[in-house]
PDB file of C-alpha atoms in Angstrom:
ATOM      1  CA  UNK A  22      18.999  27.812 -15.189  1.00  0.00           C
ATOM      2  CA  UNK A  23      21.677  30.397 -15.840  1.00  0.00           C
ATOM      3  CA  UNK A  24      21.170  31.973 -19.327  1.00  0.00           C
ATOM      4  CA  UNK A  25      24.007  34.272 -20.931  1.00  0.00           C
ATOM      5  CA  UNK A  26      24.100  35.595 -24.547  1.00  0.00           C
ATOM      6  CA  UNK A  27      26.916  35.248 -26.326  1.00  0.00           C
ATOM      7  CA  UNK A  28      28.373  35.923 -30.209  1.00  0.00           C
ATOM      8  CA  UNK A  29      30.197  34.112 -32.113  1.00  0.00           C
ATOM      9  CA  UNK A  30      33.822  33.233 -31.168  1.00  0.00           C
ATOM     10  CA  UNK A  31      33.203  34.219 -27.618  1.00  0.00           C
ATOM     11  CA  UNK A  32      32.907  31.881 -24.366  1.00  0.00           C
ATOM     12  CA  UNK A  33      31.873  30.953 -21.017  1.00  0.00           C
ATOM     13  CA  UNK A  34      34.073  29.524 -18.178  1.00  0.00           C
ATOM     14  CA  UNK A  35      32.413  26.677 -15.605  1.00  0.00           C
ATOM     15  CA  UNK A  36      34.758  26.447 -13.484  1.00  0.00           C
ATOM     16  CA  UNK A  37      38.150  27.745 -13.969  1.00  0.00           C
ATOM     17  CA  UNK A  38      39.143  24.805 -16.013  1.00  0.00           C
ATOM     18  CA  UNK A  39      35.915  24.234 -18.555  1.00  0.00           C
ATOM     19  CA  UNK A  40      35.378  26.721 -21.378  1.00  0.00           C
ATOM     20  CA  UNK A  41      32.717  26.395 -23.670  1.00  0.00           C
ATOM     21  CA  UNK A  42      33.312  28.667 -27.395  1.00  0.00           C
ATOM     22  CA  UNK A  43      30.652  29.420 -29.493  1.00  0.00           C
ATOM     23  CA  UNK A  44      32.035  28.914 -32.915  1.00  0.00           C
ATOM     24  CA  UNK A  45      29.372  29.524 -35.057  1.00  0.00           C
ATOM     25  CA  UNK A  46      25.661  30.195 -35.071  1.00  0.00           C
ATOM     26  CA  UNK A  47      24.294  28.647 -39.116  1.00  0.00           C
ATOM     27  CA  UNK A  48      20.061  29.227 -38.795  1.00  0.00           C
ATOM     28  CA  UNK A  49      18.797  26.811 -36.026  1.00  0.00           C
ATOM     29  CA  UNK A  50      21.897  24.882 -35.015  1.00  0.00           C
ATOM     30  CA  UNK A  51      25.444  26.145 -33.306  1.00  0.00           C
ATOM     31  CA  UNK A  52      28.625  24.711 -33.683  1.00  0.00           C
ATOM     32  CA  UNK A  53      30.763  24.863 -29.951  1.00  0.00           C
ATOM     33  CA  UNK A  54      34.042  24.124 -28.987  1.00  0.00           C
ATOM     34  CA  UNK A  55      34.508  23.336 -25.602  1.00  0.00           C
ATOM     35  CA  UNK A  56      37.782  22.968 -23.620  1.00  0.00           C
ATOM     36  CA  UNK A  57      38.237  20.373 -20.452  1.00  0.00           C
ATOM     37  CA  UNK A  58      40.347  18.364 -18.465  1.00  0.00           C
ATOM     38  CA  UNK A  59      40.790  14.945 -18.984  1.00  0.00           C
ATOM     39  CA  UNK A  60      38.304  13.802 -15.574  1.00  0.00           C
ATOM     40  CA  UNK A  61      35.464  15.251 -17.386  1.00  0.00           C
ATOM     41  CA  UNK A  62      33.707  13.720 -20.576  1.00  0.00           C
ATOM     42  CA  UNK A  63      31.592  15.984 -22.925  1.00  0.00           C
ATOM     43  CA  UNK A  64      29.106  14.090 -24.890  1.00  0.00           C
ATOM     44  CA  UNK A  65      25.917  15.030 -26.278  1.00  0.00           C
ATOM     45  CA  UNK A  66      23.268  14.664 -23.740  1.00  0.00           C
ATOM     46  CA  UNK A  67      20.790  12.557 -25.972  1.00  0.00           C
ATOM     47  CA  UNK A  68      23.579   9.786 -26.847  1.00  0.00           C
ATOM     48  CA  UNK A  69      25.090   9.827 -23.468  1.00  0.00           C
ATOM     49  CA  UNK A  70      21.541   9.171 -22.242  1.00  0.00           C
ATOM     50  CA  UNK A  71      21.285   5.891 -24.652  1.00  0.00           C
ATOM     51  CA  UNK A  72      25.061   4.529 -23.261  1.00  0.00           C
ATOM     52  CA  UNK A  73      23.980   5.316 -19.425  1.00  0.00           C
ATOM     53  CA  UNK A  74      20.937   2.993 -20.146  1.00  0.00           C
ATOM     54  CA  UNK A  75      22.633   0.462 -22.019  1.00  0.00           C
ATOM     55  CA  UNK A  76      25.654   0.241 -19.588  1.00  0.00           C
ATOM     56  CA  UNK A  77      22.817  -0.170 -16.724  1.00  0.00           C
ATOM     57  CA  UNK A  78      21.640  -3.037 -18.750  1.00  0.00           C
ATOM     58  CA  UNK A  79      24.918  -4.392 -19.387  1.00  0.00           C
ATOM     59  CA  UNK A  80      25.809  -4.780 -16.060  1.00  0.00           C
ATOM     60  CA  UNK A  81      22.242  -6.350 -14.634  1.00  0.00           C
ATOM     61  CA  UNK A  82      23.099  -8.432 -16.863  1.00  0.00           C
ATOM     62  CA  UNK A  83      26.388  -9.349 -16.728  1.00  0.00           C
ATOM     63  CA  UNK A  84      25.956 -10.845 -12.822  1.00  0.00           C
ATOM     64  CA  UNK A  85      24.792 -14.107 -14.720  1.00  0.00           C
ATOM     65  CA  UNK A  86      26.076 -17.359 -15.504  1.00  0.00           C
ATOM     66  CA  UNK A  87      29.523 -17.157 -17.707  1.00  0.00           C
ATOM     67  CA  UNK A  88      27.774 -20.450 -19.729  1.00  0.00           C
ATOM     68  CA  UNK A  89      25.071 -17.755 -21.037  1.00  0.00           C
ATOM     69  CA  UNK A  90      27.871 -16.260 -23.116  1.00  0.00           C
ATOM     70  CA  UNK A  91      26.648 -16.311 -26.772  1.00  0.00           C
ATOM     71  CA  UNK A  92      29.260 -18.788 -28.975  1.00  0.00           C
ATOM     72  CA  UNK A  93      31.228 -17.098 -31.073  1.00  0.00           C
ATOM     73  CA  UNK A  94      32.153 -17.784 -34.660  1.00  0.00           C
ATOM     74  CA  UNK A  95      34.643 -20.374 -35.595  1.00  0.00           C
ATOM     75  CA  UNK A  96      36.568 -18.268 -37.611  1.00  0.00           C
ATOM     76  CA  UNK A  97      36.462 -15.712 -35.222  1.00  0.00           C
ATOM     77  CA  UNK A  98      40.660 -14.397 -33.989  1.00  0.00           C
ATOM     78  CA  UNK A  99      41.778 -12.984 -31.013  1.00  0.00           C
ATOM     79  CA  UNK A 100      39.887  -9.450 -31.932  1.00  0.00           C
ATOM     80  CA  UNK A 101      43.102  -7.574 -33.116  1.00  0.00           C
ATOM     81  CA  UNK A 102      43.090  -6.666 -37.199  1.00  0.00           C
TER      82      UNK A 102
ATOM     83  CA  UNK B  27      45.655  -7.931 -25.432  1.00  0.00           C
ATOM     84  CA  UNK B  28      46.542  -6.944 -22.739  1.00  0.00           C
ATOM     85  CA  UNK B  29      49.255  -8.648 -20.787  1.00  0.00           C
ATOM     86  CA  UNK B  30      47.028 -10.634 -17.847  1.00  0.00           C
ATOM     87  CA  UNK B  31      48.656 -10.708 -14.673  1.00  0.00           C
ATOM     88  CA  UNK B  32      49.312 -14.757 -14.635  1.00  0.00           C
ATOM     89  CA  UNK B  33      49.151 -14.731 -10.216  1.00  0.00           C
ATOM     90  CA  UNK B  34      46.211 -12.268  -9.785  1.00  0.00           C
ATOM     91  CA  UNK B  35      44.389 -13.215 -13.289  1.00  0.00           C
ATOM     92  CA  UNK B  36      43.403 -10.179 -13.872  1.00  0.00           C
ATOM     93  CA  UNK B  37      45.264  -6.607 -15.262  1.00  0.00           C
ATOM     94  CA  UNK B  38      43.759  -3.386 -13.444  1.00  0.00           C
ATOM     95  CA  UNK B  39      42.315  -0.552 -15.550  1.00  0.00           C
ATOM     96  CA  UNK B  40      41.564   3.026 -14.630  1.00  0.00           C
ATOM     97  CA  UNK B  41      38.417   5.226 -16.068  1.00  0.00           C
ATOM     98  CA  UNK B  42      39.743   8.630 -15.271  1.00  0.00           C
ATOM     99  CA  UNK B  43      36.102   9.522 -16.042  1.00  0.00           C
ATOM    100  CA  UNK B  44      34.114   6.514 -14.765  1.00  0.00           C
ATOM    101  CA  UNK B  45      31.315   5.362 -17.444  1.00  0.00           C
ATOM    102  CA  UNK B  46      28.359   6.906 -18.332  1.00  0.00           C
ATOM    103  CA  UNK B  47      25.925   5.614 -15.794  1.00  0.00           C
ATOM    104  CA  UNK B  48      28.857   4.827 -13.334  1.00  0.00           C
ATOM    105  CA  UNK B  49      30.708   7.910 -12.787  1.00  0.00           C
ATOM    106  CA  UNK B  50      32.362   6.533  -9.775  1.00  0.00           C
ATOM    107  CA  UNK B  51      33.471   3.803 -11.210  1.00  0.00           C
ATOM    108  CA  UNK B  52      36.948   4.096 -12.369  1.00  0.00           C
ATOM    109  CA  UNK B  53      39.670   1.603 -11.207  1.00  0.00           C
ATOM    110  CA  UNK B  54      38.250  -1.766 -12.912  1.00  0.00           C
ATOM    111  CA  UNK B  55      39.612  -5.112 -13.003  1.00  0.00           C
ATOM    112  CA  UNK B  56      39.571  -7.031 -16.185  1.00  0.00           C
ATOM    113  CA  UNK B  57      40.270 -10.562 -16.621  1.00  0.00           C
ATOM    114  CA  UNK B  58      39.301 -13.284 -18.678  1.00  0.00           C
ATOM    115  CA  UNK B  59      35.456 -14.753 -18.298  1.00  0.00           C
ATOM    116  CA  UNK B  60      33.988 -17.880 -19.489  1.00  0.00           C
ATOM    117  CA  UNK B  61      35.715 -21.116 -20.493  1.00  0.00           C
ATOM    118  CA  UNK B  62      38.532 -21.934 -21.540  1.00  0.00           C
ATOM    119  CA  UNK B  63      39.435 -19.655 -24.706  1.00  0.00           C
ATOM    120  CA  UNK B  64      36.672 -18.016 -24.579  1.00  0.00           C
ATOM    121  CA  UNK B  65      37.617 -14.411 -26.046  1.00  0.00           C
ATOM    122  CA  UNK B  66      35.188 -12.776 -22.967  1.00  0.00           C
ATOM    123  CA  UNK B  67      36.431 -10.991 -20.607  1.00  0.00           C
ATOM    124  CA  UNK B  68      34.721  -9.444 -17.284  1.00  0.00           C
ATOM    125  CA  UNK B  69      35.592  -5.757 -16.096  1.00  0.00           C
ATOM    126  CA  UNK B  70      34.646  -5.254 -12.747  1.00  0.00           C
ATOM    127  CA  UNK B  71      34.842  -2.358 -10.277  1.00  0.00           C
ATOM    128  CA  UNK B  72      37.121  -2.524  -7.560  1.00  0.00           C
ATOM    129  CA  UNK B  73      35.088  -1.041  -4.886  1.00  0.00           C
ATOM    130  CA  UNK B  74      32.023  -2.395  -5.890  1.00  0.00           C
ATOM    131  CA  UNK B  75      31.587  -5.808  -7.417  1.00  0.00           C
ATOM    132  CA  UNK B  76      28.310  -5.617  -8.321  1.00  0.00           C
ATOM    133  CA  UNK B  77      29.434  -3.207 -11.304  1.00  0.00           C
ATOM    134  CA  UNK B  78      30.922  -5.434 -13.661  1.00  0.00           C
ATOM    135  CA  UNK B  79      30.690  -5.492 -17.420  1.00  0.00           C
ATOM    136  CA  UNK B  80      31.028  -8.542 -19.488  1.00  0.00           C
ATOM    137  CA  UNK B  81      33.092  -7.221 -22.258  1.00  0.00           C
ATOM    138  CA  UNK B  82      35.215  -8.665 -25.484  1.00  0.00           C
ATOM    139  CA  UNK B  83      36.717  -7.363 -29.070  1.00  0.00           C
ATOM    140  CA  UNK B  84      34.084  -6.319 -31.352  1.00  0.00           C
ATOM    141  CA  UNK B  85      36.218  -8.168 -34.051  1.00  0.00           C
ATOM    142  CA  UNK B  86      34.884 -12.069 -32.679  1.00  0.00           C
ATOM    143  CA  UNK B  87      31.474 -10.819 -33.959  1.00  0.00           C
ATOM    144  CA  UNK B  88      31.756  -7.526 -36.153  1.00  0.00           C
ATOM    145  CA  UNK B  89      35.308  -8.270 -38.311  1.00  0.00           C
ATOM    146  CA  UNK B  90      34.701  -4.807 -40.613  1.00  0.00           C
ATOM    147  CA  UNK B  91      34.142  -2.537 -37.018  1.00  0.00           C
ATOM    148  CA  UNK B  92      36.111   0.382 -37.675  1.00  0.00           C
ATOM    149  CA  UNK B  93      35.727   3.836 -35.939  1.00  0.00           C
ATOM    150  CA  UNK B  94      38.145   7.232 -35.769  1.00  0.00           C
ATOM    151  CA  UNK B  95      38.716   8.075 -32.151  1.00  0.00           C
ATOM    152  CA  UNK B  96      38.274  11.956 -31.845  1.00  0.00           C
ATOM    153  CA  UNK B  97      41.615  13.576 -31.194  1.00  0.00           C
ATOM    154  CA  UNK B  98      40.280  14.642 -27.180  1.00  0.00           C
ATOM    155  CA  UNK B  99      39.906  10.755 -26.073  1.00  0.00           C
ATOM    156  CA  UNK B 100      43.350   9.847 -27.782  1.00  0.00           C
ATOM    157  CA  UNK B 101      45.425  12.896 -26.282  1.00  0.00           C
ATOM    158  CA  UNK B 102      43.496  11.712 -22.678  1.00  0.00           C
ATOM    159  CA  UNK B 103      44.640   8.533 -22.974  1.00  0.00           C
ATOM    160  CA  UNK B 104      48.055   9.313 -24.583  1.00  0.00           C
ATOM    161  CA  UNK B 105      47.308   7.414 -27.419  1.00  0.00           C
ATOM    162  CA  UNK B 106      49.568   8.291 -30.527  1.00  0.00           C
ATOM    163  CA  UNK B 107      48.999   5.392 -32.701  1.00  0.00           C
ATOM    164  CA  UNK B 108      45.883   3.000 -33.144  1.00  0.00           C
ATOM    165  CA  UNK B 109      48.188  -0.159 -31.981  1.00  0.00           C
ATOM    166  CA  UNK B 110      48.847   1.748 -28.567  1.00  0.00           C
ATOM    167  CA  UNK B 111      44.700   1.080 -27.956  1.00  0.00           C
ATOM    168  CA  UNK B 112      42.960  -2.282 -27.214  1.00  0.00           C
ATOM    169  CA  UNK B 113      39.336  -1.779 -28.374  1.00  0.00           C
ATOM    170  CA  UNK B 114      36.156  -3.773 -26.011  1.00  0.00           C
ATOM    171  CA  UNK B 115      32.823  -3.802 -27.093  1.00  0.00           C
ATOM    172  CA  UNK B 116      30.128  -4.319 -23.571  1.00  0.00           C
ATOM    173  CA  UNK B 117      28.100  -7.104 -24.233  1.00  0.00           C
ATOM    174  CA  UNK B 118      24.605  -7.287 -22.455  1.00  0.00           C
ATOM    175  CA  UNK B 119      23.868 -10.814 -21.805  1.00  0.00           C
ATOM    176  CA  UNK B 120      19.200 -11.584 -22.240  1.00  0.00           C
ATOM    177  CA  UNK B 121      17.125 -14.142 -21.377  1.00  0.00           C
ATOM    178  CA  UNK B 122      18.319 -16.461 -24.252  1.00  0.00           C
ATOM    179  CA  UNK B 123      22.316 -16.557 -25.230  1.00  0.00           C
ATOM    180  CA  UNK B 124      21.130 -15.818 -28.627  1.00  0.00           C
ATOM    181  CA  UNK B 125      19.301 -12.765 -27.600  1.00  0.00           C
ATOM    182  CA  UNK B 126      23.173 -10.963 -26.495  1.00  0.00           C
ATOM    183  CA  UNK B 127      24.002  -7.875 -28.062  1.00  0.00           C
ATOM    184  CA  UNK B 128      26.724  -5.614 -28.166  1.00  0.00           C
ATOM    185  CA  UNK B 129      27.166  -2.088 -27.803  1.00  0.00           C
ATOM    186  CA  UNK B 130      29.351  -0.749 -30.830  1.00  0.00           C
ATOM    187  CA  UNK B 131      28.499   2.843 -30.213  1.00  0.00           C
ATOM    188  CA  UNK B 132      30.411   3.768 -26.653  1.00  0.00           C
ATOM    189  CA  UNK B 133      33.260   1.217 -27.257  1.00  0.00           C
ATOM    190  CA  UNK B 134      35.990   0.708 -24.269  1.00  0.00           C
ATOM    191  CA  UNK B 135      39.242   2.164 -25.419  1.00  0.00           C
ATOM    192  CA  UNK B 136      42.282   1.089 -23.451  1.00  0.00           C
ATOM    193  CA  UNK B 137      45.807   2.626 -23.112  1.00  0.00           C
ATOM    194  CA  UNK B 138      47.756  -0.997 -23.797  1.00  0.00           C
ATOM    195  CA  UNK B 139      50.999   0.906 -22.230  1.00  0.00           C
ATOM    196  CA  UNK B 140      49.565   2.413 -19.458  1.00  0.00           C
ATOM    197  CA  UNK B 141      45.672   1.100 -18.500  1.00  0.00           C
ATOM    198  CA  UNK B 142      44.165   4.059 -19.162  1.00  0.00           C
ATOM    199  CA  UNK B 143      40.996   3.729 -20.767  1.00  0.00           C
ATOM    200  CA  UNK B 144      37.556   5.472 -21.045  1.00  0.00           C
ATOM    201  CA  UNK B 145      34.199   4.268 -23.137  1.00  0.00           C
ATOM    202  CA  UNK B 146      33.803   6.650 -25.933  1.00  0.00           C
ATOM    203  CA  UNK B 147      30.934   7.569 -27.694  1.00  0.00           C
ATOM    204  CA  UNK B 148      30.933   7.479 -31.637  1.00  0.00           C
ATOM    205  CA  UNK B 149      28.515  10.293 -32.114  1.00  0.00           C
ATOM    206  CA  UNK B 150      29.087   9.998 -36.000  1.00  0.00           C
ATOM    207  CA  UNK B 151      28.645   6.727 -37.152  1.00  0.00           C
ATOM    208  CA  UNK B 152      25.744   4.299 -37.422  1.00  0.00           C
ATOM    209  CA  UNK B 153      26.766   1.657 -34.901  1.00  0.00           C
ATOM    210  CA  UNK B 154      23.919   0.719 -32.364  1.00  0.00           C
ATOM    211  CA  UNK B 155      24.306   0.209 -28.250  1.00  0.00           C
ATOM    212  CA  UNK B 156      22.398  -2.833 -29.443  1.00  0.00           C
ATOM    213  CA  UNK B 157      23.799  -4.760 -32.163  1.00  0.00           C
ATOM    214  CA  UNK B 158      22.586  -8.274 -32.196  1.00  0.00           C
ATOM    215  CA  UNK B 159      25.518 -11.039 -31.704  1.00  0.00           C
ATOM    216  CA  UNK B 160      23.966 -13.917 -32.994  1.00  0.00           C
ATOM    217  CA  UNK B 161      23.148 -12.272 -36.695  1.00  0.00           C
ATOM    218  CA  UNK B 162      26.738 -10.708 -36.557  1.00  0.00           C
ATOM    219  CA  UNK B 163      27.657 -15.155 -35.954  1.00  0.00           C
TER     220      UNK B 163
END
C-alpha cells in the first residue's frame, strides 16, 4: 500500500482526474473532500460492502417466480408523493 | 413513472457507474413485473440477463420514506429538482413472500428526462438494506 503524509487542506491525485483533500484532521477521525468524475462512485467502504451483498442477494433472488411478489397494501398509490 | 415503451415494454436505463456488486452493469432494462397492476417492476442488464433486480417505489410499502440526495449524485444525474428523479427501492424476494424486504439504504435514483440513474447510498440516515415488507403492509 502506498502511504503519503499529508496536512490539512492539501491533496493527492489518483489519476489525473480523482483528487482526494484532506480537510480537517479533529483527534481520531478526518474529514476529506474528494473530487471525481461522474463514472466513479465514492462511498464508504463499510456501507458499500453491506449494498454489494444485499444487491447479490437481490438479484439471486429476483430469478424467481413474479407470483412470489409480496402483496402490497390496498391503500398503497402509484409510489409518487 | 417513467414513460414505458408500449411496443418493447420496457424503457432502457443507464448506470454510468454500474451498482455496487455489478460494476459492469450499466445499460438496464426496466419494465413492469408481476400481474396486472402490480406496482413491481424488473431491471435487468442488457448483456447479461441473469442480473436483474426486482425493484418498485418505496412509497407502496414505506409512505413517510424521505431522503436528501447529496449534491454529487444530483449534479451526475442532472437532477435540479426532486420531480426530475423517479425513486426504486430493490426488493429481495425469500423463501416465503412474506419474508421480502427492501433495501431503503442504496435507493435507485433515475433521471425521468434522460434515464440516467445510479443506486445511492444514504450514509446518514437510519434506513436498513433490509427493511421488512410485510410489517411496512
Amino acid at each position: 500500500m502506498l502511504v503519503l503524509t499529508r496536512r490539512a487542506n492539501q491533496s493527492i491525485m489518483i489519476g489525473h482526474e480523482i483528487v482526494v483533500t484532506v480537510l480537517e484532521v479533529r483527534g481520531d477521525q478526518v474529514r476529506l473532500g474528494i473530487k471525481a468524475p461522474r463514472s466513479i462512485d465514492v462511498h464508504r467502504e463499510e456501507i458499500f460492502a453491506q449494498l454489494q451483498q444485499a444487491n447479490r442477494e437481490a438479484v439471486r433472488s429476483a430469478s424467481d417466480d413474479p407470483n412470489a411478489l409480496p402483496g402490497v397494501p390496498r391503500n398503497a398509490g402509484d409510489g409518487k408523493r | 413513472m417513467l414513460e414505458i415503451d408500449t411496443q418493447t415494454d420496457y424503457v432502457a436505463v443507464r448506470f454510468a457507474a454500474g451498482l455496487p456488486g455489478f460494476p459492469d452493469a450499466r445499460d438496464f432494462h426496466l419494465g413492469p413485473w408481476g400481474p396486472p397492476g402490480s406496482p413491481y417492476l424488473l431491471l435487468r442488464a442488457v448483456d447479461n440477463p441473469d442480473v436483474a433486480f426486482v425493484v418498485v417505489p418505496p412509497w407502496v410499502f414505506y409512505p413517510d420514506y424521505e431522503f436528501d440526495l447529496d449534491e454529487a449524485t444530483a449534479e451526475h444525474l442532472e437532477l435540479r429538482v426532486a420531480d426530475d428523479a423517479i425513486v426504486l427501492a430493490v426488493v429481495t424476494l425469500r423463501d416465503r413472500p412474506d419474508e421480502a424486504t427492501l433495501n431503503l439504504l442504496g435507493p435507485i435514483v433515475v433521471n425521468r428526462h434522460t434515464h440516467d440513474a445510479a443506486q445511492v447510498v444514504l450514509p446518514t440516515t437510519s434506513y436498513s438494506v433490509r427493511a421488512p415488507l410485510a410489517v411496512a403492509s
